[in-house]
Short mmCIF file of C-alpha atoms and ligand atoms in Angstrom, two decimals:
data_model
loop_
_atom_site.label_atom_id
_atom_site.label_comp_id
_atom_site.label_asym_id
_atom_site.label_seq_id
_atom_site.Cartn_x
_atom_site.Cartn_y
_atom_site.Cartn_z
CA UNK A 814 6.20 -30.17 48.21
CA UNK A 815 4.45 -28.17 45.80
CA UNK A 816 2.85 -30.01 42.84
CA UNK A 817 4.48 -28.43 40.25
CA UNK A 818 7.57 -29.62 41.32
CA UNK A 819 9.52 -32.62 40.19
CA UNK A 820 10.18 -34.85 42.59
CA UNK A 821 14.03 -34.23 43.88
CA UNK A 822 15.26 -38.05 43.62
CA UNK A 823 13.15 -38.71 40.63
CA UNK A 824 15.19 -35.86 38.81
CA UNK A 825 18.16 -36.90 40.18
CA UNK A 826 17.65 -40.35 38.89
CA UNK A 827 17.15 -38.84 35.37
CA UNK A 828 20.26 -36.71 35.63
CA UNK A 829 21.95 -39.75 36.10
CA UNK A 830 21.52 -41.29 33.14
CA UNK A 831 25.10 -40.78 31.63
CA UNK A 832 27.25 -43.57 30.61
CA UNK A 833 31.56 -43.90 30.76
CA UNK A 834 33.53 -43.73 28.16
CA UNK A 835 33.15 -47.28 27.38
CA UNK A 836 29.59 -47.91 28.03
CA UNK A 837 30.42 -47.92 32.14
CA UNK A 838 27.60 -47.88 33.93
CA UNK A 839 29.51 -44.71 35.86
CA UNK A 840 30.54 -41.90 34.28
CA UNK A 841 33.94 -41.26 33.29
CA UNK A 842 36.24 -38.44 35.32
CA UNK A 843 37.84 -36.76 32.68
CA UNK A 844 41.57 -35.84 34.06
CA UNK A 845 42.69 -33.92 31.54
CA UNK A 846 43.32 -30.11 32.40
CA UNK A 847 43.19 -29.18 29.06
CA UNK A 848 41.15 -30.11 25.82
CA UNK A 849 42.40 -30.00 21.56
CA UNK A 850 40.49 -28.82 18.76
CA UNK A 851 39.92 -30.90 15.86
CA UNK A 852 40.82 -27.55 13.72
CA UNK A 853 42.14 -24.66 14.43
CA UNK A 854 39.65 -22.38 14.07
CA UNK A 855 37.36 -23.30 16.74
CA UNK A 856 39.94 -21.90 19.20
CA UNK A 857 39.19 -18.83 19.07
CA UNK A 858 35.18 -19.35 19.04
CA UNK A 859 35.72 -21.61 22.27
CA UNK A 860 36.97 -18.58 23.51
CA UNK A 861 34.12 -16.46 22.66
CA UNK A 862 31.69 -18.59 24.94
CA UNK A 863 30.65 -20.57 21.79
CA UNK A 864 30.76 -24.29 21.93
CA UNK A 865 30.69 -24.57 25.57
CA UNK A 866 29.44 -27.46 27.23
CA UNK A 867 25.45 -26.74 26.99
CA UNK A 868 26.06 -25.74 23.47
CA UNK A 869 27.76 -29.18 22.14
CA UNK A 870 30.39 -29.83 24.62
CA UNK A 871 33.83 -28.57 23.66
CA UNK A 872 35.70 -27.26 26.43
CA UNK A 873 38.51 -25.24 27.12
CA UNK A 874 40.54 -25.51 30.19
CA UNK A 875 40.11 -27.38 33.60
CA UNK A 876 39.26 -24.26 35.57
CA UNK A 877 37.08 -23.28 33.30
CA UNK A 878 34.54 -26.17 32.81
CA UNK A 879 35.35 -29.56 32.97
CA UNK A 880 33.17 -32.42 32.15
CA UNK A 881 33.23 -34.53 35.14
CA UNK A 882 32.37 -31.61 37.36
CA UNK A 883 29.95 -30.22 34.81
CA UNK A 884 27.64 -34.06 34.96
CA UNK A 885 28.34 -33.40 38.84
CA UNK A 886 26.62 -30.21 38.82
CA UNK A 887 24.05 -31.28 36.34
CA UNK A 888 22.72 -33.72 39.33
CA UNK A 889 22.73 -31.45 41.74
CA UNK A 890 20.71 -29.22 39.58
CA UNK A 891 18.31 -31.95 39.37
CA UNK A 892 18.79 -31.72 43.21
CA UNK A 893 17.81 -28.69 43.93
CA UNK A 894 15.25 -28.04 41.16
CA UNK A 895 17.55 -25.42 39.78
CA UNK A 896 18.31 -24.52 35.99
CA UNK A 897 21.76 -24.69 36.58
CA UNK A 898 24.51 -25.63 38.54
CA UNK A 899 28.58 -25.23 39.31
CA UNK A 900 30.62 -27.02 42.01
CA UNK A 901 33.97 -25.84 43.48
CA UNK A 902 36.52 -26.80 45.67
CA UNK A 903 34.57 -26.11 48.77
CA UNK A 904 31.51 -24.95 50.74
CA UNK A 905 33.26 -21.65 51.54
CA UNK A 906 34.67 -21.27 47.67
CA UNK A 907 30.54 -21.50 46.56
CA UNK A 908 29.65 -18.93 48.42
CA UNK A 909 32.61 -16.51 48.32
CA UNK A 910 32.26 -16.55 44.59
CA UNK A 911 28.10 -17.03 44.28
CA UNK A 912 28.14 -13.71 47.03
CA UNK A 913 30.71 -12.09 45.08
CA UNK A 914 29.36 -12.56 41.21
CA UNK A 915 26.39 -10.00 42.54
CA UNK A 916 28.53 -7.55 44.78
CA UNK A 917 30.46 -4.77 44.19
CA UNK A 918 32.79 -2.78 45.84
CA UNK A 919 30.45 -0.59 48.18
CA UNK A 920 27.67 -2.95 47.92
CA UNK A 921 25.48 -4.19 50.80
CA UNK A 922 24.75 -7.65 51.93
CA UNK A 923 21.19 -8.57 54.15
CA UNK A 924 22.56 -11.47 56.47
CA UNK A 925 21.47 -14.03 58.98
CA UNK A 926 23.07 -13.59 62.54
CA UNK A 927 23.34 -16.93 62.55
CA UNK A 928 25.35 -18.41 60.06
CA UNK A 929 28.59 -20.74 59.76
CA UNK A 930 31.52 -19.43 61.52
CA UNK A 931 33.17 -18.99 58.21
CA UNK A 932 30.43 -17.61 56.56
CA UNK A 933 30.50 -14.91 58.91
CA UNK A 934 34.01 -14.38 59.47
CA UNK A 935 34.00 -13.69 55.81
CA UNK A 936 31.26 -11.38 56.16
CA UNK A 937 32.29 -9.41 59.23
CA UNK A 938 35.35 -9.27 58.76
CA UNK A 939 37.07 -10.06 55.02
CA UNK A 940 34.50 -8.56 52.73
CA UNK A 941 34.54 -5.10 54.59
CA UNK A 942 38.36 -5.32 54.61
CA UNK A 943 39.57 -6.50 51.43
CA UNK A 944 36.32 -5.35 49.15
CA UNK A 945 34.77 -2.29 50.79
CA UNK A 946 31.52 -4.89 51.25
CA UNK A 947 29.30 -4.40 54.11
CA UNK A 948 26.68 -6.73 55.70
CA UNK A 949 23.94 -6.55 58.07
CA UNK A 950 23.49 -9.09 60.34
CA UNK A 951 19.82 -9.68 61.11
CA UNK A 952 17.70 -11.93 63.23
CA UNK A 953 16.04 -13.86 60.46
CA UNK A 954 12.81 -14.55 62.26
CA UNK A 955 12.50 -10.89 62.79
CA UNK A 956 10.69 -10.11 58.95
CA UNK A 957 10.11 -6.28 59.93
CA UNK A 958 13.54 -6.18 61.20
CA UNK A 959 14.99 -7.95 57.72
CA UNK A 960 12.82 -5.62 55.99
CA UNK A 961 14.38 -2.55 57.48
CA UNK A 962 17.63 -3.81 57.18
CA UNK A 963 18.13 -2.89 53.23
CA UNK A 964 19.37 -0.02 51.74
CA UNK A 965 20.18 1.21 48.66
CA UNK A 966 22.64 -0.96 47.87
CA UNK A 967 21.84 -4.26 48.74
CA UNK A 968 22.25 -6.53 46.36
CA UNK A 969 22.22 -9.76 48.59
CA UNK A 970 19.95 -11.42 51.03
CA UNK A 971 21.86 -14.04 52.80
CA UNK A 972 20.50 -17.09 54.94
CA UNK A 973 20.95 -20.60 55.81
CA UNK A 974 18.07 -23.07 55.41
CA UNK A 975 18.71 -23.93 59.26
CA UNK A 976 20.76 -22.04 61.59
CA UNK A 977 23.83 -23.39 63.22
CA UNK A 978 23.37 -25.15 66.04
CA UNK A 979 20.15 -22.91 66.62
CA UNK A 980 18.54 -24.80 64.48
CA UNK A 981 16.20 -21.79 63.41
CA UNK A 982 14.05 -22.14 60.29
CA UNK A 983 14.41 -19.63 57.31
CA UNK A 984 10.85 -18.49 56.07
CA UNK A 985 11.97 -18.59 52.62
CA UNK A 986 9.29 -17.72 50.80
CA UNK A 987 8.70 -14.71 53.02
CA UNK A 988 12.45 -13.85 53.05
CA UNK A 989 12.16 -14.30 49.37
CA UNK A 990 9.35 -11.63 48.60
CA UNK A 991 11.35 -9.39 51.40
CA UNK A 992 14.31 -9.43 49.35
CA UNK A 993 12.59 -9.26 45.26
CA UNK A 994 10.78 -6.17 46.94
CA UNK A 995 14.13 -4.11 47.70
CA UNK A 996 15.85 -5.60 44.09
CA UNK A 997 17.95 -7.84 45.74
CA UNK A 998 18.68 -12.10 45.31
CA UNK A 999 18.27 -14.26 48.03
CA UNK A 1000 20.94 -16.84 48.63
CA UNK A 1001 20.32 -19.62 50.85
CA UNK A 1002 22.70 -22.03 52.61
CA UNK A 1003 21.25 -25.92 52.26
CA UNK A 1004 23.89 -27.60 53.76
CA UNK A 1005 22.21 -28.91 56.58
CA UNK A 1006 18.98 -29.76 54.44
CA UNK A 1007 19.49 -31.00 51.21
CA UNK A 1008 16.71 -32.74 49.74
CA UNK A 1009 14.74 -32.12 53.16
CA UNK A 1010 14.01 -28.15 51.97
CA UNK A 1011 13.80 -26.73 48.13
CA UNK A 1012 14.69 -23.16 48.46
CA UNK A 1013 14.36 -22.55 44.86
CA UNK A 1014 11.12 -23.58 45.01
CA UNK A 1015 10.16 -21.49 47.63
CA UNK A 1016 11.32 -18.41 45.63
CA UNK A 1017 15.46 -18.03 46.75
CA UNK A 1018 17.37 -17.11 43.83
CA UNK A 1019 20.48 -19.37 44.59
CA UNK A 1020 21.68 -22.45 46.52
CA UNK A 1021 24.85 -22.40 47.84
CA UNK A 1022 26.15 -25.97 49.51
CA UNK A 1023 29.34 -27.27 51.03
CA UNK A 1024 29.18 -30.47 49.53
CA UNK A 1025 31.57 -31.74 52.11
CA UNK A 1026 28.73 -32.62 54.50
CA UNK A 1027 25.22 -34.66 53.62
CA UNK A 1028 25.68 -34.34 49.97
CA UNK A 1029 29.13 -36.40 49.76
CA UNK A 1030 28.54 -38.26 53.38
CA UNK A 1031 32.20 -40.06 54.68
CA UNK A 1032 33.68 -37.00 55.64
CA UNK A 1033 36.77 -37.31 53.09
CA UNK A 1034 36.23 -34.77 50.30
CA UNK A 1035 36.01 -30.88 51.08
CA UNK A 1036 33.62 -29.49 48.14
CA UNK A 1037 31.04 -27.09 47.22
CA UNK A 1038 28.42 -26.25 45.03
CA UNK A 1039 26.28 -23.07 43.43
CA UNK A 1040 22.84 -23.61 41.98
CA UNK A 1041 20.81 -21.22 40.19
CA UNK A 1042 19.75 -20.07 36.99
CA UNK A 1043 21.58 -20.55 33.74
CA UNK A 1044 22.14 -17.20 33.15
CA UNK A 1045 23.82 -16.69 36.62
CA UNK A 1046 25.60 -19.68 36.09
CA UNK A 1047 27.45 -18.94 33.10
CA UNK A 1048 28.38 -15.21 34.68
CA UNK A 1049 30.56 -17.05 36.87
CA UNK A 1050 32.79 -18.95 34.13
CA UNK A 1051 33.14 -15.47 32.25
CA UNK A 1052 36.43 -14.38 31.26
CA UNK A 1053 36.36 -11.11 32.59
CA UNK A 1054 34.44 -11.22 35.45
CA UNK A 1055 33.54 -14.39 36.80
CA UNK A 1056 33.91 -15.30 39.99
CA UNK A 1057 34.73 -19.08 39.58
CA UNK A 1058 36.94 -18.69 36.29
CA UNK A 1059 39.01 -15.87 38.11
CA UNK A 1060 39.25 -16.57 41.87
CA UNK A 1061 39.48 -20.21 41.12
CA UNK A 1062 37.89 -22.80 43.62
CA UNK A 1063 38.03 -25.42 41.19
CA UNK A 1064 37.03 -28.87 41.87
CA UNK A 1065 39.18 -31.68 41.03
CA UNK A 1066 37.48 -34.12 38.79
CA UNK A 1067 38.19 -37.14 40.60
CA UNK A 1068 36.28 -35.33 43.70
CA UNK A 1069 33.18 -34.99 41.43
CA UNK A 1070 33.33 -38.51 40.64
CA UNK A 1071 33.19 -39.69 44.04
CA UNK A 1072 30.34 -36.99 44.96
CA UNK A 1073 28.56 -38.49 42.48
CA UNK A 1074 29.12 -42.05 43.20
CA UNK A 1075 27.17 -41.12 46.90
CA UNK A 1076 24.50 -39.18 45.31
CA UNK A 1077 22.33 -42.31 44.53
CA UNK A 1078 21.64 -43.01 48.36
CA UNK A 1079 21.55 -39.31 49.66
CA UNK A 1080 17.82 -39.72 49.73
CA UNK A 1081 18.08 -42.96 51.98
CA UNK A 1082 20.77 -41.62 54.20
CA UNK A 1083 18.32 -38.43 55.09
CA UNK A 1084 15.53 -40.16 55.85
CA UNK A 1085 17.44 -42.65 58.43
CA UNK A 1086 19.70 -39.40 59.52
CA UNK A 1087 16.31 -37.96 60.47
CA UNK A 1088 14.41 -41.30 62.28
CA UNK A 1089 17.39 -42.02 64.21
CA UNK A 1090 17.51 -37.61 64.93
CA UNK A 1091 13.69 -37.44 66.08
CA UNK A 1092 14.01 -40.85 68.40
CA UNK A 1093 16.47 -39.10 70.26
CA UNK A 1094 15.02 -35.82 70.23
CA UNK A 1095 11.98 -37.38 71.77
CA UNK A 1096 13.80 -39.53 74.15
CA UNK A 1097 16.16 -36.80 75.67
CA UNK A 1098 13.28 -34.28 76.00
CA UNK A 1099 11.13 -36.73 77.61
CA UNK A 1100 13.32 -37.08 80.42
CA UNK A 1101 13.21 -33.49 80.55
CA UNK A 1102 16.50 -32.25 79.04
CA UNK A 1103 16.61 -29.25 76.71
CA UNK A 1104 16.58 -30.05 73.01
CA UNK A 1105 16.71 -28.66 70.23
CA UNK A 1106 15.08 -30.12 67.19
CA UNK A 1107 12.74 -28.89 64.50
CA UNK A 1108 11.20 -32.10 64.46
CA UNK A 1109 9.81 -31.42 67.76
CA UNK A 1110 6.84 -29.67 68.71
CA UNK A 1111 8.73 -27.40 71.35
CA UNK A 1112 10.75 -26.31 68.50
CA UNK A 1113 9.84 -22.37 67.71
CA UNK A 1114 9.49 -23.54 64.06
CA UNK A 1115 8.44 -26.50 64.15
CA UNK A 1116 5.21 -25.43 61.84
CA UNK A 1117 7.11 -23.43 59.70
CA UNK A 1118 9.82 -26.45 58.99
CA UNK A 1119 6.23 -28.85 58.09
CA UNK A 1120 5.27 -25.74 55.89
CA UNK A 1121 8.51 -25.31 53.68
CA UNK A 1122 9.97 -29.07 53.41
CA UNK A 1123 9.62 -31.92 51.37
CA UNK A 1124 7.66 -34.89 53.26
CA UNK A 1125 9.89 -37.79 53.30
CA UNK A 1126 13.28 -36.50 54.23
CA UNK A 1127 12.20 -35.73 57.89
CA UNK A 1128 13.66 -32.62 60.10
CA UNK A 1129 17.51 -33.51 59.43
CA UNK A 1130 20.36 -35.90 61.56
CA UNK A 1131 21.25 -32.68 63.63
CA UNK A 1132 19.94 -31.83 67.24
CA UNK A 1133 21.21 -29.87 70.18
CA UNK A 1134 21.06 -30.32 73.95
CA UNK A 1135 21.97 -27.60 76.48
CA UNK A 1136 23.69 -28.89 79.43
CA UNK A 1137 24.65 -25.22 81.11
CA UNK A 1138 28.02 -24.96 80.97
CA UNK A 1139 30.76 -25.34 78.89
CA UNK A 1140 32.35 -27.58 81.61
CA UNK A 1141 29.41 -29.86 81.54
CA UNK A 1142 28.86 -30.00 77.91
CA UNK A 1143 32.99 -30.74 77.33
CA UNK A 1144 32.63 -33.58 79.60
CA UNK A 1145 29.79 -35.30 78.19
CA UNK A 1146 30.90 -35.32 74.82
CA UNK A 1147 34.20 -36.59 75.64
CA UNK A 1148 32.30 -39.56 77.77
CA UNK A 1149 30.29 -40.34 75.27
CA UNK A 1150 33.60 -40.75 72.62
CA UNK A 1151 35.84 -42.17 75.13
CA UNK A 1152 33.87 -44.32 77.48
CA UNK A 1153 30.57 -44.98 75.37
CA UNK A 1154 31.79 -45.25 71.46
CA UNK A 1155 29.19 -43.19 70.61
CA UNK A 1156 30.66 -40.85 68.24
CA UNK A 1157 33.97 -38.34 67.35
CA UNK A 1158 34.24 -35.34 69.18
CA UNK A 1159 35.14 -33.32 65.63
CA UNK A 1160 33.52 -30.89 63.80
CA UNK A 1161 31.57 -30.98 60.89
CA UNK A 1162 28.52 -33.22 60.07
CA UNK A 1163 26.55 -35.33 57.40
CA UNK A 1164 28.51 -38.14 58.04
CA UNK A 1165 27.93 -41.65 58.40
CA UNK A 1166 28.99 -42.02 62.16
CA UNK A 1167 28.27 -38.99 65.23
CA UNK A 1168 30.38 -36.31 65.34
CA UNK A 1169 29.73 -34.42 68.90
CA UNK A 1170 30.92 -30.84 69.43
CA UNK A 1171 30.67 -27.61 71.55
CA UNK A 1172 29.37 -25.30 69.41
CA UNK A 1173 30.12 -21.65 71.53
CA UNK A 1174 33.83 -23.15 71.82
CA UNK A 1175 34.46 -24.44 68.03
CA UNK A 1176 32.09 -23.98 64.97
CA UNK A 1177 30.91 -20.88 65.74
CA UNK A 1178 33.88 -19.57 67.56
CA UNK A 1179 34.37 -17.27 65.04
CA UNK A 1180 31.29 -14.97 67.02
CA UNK A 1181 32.36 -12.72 70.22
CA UNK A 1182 30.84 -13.66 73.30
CA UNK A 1183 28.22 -10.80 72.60
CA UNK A 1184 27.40 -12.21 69.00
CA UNK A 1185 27.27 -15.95 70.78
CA UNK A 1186 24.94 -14.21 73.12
CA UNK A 1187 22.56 -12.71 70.43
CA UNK A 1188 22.97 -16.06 68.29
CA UNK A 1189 21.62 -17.95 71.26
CA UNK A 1190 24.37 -19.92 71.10
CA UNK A 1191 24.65 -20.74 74.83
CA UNK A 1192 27.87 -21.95 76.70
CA UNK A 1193 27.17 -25.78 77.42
CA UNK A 1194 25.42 -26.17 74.37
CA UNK A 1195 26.33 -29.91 72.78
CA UNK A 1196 25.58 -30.48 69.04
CA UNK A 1197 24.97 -33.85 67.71
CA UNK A 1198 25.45 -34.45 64.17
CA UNK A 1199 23.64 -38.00 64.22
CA UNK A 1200 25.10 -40.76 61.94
CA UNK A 1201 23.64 -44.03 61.62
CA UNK A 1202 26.17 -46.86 61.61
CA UNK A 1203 25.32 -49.48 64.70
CA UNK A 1204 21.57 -50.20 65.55
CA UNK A 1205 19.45 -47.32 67.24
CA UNK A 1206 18.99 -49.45 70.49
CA UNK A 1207 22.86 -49.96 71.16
CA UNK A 1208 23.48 -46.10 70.14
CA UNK A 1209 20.63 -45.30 72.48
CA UNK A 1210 22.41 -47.56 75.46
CA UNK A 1211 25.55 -45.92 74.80
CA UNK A 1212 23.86 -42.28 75.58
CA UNK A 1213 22.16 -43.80 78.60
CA UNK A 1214 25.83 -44.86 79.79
CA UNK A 1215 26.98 -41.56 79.32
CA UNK A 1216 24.00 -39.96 80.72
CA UNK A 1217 24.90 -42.04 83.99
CA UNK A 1218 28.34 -41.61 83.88
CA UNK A 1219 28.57 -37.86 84.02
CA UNK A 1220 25.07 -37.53 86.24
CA UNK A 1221 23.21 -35.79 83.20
CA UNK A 1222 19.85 -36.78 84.22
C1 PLP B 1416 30.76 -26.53 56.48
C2 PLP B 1416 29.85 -25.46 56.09
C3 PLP B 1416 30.24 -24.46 55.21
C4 PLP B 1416 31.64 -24.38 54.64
O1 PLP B 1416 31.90 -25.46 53.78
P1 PLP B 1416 33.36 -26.02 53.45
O2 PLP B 1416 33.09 -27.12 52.51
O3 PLP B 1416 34.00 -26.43 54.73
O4 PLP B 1416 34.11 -24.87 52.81
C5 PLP B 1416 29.32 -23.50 54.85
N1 PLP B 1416 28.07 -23.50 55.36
C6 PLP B 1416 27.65 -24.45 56.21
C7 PLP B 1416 26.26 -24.40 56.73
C8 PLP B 1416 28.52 -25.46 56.62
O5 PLP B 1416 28.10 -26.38 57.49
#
């Protein structure tokens, strides 16, 4: 982490500090979808942009800003080091509108290859089709081929902290310089890495995160959020033109009071997602499977992940083993739920027990067999999204049972 930098947990501990209605000790959700004047001539100035919640607090409407979700995205500024911040009603809603707020019709988006299934269905296929947008999908590790990618009218530079299920690491500060060079933002996908990476620090321009993973934890709110400068912020509550205020994804209050509520022990959760990741990692390569892990030393970026993330948080609850074919990998993860209790074959991840899944066949099904191919996204590849209820040793038993079961090793 570089010095300059607050501390993520210690801000977030600050942000915190706002008490309920009645002195609670949590913050109040405000339900109300719409807020009174005390006279009638600060309508009209409310509506002008004046008064708005970082200039005294009156608000408008609910889809504009509300309080509960405003204190929300106050913390996850703190979060992710970021002036700003807006949440929505999902992962997908944040970036839509964050990707949006800088693009055109005939603009030109700089993309990973290897992004969420949804990220790139959007990219691929609905931006071109409903917007005239266009984007370039790039092997992020390639810097002279991201380089080359930009034209005239690129506006965005699009990646994801770590790839899905690759596991790749972005070089953001590289990507970052790549991108200010040609005039362009960078946007970066945390999901998989909150507090474990800063990309804001590193010089991206935005954070984008579906909240419905790490960040909230029990896998029973879908939510997003956009982080980013003040200035950027704001754009996407205008009137006119803003993304958020026009398309939207709103969040529901009562889902930004239960985000918050698991914010407190995010920091905890990612550090024990991570042990409980790396002692498997370590385990399942040394009996000579094939993992994939940034937290291991076979892993193509495993310097580069030491280089750009934050000590304590460790290289994330998410590994991969290849086990050839889509036959073998099925089978596994379907021992491992239904003879081992070792997880939920479901998609998804950041959540407080396994979730197992074949990536080729669900998550990033979205991808031809060609773009699978050129993701390295092979056939029998088996994701584990680590959780961490039980105790390591029985989880650990139960994977030897299913190791034995199917004759994986
Ligand atoms: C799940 C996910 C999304 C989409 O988020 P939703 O909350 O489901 O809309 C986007 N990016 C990544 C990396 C994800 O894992």
């Amino acid at each position: 982490m570089s010095e300059s930098r607050i501390d993520p947990i210690e801000a977030l501990a600050n942000a915190r500090h706002e008490f309920g209605e009645h002195g609670g000790v949590n913050m109040s959700i405000e339900t109300s979808t719409t807020f009174t004047v005390l006279n009638a001539d600060t309508m009209p100035e409310v509506f002008q942009g004046e008064h708005g919640p970082d200039q005294g607090g009156c608000y408008l409407y609910g889809r504009h800003y509300n309080p509960t979700v405003y204190a929300l995205g106050k913390q996850l500024a703190a979060v992710e080091g970021s002036e700003s911040a807006y949440c929505t009603a999902s992962g997908l809603g944040a970036i839509s509108a964050a990707v949006l707020q800088m693009c055109n019709t005939g603009d030109h988006i700089v993309s990973s290859d290897t992004i969420y299934g949804g990220t790139f269905a959007l990219f691929n296929d609905f931006f071109p089709a409903k917007m005239g947008i266009n984007t370039s999908f790039v092997d992020m590790s390639d810097l002279e081929a991201v380089d080359k990618a930009f034209i005239d009218k690129t506006k965005v530079l699009y990646v994801e902290t770590m790839s899905n299920p690759t596991l790749r690491v972005a070089d953001i500060p590289a990507l970052a310089k790549i991108a200010h060079k040609h005039g362009a933002r960078l946007i970066v996908d945390n999901t998989f890495c909150p507090l474990m990476v800063s990309p804001l620090a590193l010089g991206a321009d935005v954070v984008v995160h579906s909240l419905t993973k790490y960040i909230n934890g029990a896998s029973d709110s879908i939510a997003g959020a956009i982080c980013g400068d003040g200035e950027f912020v704001g754009s996407l509550m205008d009137l006119h033109l803003g993304s958020l205020m026009l398309l939207g994804p709103t969040m529901d209050p009562r889902v930004a009071s239960n985000i918050s509520m698991r914010l407190p022990h995010l920091g905890l959760r990612m550090i024990e997602h991570s042990r409980r990741a790396l002692y498997f990692a370590e385990k399942l390569e040394a009996m000579g499977l094939d993992v994939t892990y940034p937290g291991l030393k076979s892993h193509p970026d495993y310097a580069l992940f030491k280089r750009v993330s934050n000590e304590p948080y460790g290289a994330g609850g998410i590994f991969c083993i290849d086990l050839g074919t889509a036959e073998k990998g099925n089978r596994f993860i379907d021992t491992l739920q239904n003879d081992c209790n070792f997880g939920f074959m479901a998609v998804s991840l950041g959540y407080f027990d396994t979730l197992l899944s074949c990536s080729a066949s669900s998550t990033s099904s979205e991808l031809s067999d060609e773009d699978l191919e050129k993701a390295g996204i092979k056939p029998g590849l088996v994701r584990i999204a680590l959780g961490y209820t039980g105790t390591l040793e029985q989880r650990w038993k139960q994977m030897e049972q299913a190791m034995n079961i199917t004759g994986t090793v």
